[in-house]
Coordinates of C-alpha atoms and ligand atoms in Angstrom, one line a residue:
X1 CA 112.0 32.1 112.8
X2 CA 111.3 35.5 112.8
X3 CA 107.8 37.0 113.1
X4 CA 108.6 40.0 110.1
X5 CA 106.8 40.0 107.3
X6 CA 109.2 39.2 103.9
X7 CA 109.6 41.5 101.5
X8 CA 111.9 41.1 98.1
X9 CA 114.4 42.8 100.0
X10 CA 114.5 40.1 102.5
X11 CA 115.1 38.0 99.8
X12 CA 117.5 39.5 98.0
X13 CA 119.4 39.9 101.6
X14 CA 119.0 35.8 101.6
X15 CA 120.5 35.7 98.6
X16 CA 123.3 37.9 99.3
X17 CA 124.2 35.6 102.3
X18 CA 123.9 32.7 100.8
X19 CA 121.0 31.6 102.4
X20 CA 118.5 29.4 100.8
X21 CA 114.6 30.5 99.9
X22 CA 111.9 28.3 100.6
X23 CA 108.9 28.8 98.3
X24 CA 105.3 26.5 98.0
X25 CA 102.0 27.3 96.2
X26 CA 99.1 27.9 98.3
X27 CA 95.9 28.3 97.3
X28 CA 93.4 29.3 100.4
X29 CA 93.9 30.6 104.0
X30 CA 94.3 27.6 105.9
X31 CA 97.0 26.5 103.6
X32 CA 98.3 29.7 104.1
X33 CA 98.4 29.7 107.8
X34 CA 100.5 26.2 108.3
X35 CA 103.1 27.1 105.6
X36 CA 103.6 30.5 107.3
X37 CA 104.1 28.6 111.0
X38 CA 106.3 26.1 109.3
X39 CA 108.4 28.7 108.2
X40 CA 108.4 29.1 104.4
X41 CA 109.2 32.4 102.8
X42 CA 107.0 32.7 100.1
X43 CA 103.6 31.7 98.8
X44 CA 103.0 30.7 95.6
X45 CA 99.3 31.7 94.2
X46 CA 100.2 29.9 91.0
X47 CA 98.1 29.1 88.1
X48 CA 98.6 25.5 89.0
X49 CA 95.5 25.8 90.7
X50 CA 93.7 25.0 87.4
X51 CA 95.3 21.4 87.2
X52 CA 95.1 20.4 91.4
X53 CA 92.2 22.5 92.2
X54 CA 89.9 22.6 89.2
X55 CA 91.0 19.3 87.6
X56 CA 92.1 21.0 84.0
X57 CA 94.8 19.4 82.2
X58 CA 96.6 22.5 81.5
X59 CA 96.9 26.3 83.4
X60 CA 95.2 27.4 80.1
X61 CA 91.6 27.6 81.8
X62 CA 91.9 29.6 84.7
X63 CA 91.1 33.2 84.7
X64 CA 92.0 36.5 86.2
X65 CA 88.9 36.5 88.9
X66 CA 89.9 33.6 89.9
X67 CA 93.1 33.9 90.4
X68 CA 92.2 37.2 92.4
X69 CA 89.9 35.0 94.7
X70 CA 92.5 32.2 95.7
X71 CA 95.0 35.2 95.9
X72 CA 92.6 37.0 98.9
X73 CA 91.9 33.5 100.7
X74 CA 95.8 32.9 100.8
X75 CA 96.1 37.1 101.5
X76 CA 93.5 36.3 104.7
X77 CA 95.6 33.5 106.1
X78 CA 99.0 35.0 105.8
X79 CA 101.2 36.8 108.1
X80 CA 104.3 36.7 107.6
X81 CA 105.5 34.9 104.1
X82 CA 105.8 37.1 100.9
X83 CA 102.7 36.7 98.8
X84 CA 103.2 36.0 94.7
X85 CA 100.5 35.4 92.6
X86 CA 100.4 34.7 88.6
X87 CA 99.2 36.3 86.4
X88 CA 97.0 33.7 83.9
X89 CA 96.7 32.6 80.6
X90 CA 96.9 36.4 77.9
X91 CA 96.5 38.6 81.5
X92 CA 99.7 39.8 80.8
X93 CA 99.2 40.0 76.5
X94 CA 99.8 44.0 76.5
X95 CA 101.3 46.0 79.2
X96 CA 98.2 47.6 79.5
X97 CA 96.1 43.8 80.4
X98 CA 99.3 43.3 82.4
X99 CA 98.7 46.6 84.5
X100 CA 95.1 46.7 85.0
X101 CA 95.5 42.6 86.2
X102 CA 98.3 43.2 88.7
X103 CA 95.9 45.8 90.2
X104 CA 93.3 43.3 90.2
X105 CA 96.1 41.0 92.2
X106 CA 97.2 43.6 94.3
X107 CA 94.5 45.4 95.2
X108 CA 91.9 42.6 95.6
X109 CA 93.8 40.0 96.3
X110 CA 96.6 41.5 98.2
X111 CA 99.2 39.9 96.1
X112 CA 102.5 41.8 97.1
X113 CA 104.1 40.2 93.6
X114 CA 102.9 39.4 90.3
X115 CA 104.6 36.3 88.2
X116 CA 104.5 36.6 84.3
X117 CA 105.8 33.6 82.4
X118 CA 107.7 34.5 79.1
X119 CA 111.4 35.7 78.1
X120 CA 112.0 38.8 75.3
X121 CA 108.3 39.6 74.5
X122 CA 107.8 40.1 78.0
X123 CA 110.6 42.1 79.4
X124 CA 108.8 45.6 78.1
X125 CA 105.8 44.4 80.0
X126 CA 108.0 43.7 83.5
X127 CA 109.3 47.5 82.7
X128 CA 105.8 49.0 82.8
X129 CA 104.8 46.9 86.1
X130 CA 108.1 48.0 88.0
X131 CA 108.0 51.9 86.8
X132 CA 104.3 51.8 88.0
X133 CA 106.0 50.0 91.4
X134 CA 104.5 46.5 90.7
X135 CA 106.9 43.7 92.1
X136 CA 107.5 41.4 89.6
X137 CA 109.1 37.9 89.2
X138 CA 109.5 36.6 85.7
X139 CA 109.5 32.9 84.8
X140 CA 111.8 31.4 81.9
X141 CA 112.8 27.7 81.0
X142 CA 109.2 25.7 80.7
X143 CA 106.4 27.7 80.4
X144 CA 103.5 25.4 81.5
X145 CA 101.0 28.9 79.6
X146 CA 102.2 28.1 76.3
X147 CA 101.6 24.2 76.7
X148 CA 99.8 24.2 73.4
X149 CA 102.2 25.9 71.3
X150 CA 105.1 23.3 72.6
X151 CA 103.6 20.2 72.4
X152 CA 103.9 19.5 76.1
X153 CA 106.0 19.4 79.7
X154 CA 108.9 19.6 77.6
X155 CA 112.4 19.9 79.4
X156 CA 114.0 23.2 78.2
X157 CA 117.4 25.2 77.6
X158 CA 118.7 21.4 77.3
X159 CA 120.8 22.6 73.4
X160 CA 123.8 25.9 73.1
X161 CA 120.8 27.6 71.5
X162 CA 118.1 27.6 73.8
X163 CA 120.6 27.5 77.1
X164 CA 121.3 31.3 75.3
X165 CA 118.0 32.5 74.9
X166 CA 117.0 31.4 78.3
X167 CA 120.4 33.4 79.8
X168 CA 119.7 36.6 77.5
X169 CA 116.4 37.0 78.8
X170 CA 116.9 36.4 82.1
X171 CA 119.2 39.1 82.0
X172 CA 117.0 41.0 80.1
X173 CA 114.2 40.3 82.6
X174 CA 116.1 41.5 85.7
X175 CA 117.3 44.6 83.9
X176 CA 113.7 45.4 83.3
X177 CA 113.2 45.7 87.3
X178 CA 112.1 42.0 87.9
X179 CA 112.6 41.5 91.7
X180 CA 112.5 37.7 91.6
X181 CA 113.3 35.1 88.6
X182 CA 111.8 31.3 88.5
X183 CA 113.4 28.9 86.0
X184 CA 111.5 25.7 85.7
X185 CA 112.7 22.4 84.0
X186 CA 116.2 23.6 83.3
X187 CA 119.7 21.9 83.4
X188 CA 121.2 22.7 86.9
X189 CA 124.2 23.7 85.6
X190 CA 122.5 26.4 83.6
X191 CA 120.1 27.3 86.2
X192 CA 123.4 27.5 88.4
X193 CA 124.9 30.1 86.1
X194 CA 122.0 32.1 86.0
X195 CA 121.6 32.3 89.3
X196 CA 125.4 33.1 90.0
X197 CA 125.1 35.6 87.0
X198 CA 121.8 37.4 88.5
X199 CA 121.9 39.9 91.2
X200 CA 117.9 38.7 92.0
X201 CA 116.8 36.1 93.6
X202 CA 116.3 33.1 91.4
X203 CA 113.9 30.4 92.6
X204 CA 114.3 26.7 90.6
X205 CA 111.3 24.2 89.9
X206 CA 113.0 21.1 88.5
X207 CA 115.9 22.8 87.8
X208 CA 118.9 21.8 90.6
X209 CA 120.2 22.6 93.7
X210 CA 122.2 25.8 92.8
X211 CA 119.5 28.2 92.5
X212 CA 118.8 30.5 95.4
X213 CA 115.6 28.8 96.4
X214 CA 113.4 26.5 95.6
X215 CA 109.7 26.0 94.8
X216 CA 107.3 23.2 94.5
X217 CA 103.8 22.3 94.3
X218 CA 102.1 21.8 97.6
X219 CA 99.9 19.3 96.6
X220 CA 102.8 17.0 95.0
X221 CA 105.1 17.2 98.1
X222 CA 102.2 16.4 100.4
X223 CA 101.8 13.3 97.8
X224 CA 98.1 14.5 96.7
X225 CA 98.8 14.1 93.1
X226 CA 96.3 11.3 91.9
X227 CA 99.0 10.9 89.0
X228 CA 102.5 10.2 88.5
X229 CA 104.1 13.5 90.1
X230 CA 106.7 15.2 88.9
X231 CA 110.9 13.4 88.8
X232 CA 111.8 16.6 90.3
X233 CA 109.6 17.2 93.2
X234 CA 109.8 14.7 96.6
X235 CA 106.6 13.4 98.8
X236 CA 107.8 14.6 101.9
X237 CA 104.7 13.0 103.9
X238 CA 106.3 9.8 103.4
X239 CA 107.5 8.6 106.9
X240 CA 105.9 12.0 108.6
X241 CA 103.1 12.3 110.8
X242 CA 101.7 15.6 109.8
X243 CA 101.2 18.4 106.9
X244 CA 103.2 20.7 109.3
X245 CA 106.0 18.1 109.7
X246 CA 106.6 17.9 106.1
X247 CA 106.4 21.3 105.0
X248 CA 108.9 22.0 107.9
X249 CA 111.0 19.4 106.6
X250 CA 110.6 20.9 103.3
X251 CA 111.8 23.7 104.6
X252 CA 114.5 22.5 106.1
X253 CA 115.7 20.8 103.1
X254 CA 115.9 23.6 101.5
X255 CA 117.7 25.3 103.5
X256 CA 120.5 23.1 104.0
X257 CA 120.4 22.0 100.2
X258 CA 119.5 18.2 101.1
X259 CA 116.2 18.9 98.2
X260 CA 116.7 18.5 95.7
X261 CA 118.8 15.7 95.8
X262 CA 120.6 14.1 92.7
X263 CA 117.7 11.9 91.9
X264 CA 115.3 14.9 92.0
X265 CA 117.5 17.1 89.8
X266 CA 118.4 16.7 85.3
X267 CA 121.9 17.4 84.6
Ligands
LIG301 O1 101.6 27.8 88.8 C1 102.5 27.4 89.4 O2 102.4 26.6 90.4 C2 103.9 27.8 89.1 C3 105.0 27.0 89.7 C4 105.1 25.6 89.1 C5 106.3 27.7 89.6 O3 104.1 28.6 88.3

């Protein structure tokens, strides 16, 4: 593993060889300190936090501050993994919110990349960020933020229809300047176009084996999650001794394309 710091460029080099990106959320400087030495190469701040940290049922809750203050404990205990954080719930409702937020990320928390759910409404947003030299990585397929307006954790991109959408505005996103790309719940095959379509990085939650990288919630692969975790994601304490065993091993898994397997993944 080598000790220099990751930057989108070293993912996008990843990419270009072929090589698989580990990604976990992280939500406070210890955290932060055993995923960098097991050797993952980005951290998630994600708005997750609401659910596994604050006990919410949906992202919805959590706010910009706080979001800033998780982002500054992971900032503290990170070395060399790139550091992403989200931008919550309406932070990102006008370029202007979204602007004066990612400063807020960046400069307080020392996010190095801001994640915006959303597809069309969005991209003129992503193009503000990157012309002000914001990093950005979008997030298409289920968007856990509008929760209340679908009805749920629903699968998407699943009909001709919204399999479109989801490839027009990923497109659309990356032509805006987006560095990075996550697709959550999303056929693999799909998600495997889009990534073989895409010149960025794209980084699948529940959404196969053919993206570029992969991302998960820390607390449901370290098999914290009180409820029924997600089909897609895998306990990999089961049958380890440590935290830094497993999140090697997720790494690892990752990287040679072992996770997710064909019982983790929606055709
Ligand atoms: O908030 C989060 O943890 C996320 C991941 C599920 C991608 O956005």
């Amino acid at each position: 593993m080598s000790a220099k710091p990751i930057s989108v460029a070293t993912l996008a080099a990843m990419k270009a060889r072929g090589e698989r990106i580990s990604c976990l959320t992280c939500y406070d400087a210890s955290f932060a300190r055993l995923l960098d030495t097991a050797g993952v190469e980005a951290m998630l701040v994600g708005d997750s936090l609401g659910m596994v940290l604050q006990g919410h049922a949906t992202t919805v809750p959590v706010t910009i501050e706080q979001m800033a203050y998780h982002t500054a404990c992971v900032a503290r205990g990170r070395e060399r993994a790139l550091l992403i954080a989200d931008l919550p719930f309406l932070a990102s409702a006008t370029p202007e919110r979204a602007l004066a937020n990612a400063a807020r990320l960046m400069q307080e928390g020392g996010a190095q990349v801001v994640k915006l759910e959303g597809g069309g409404h969005v991209v003129e947003t992503i193009r503000c960020l990157t012309e002000q030299g914001v990093p950005v990585c979008g997030h298409l397929g289920l968007l856990p933020q509008s929760v209340n307006l679908i009805g749920g954790y629903r699968f998407q991109g699943r009909d001709a229809d919204s399999a479109q959408t989801i490839k027009r505005d990923a497109l659309a996103i990356q032509a805006a300047g987006a560095s990075l790309l996550v697709l959550e719940c999303v056929p693999a095959a799909l998600a495997q176009e889009i990534g073989q379509t895409l010149a960025i990085p794209v980084i699948g939650i529940g959404a196969g084996a053919g993206c570029d990288g992969q991302v998960l919630v820390l607390y449901d692969i370290l098999g914290l999650n009180p409820k029924r975790p997600p089909r897609f994601s895998r306990d990999f304490m089961q049958g380890r001794g440590s935290i830094m065993e497993a999140v090697a091993d997720y790494v690892a898994a990752v990287r040679d394309g072992t996770f997710p397997g064909s019982a983790e993944t929606t055709y």
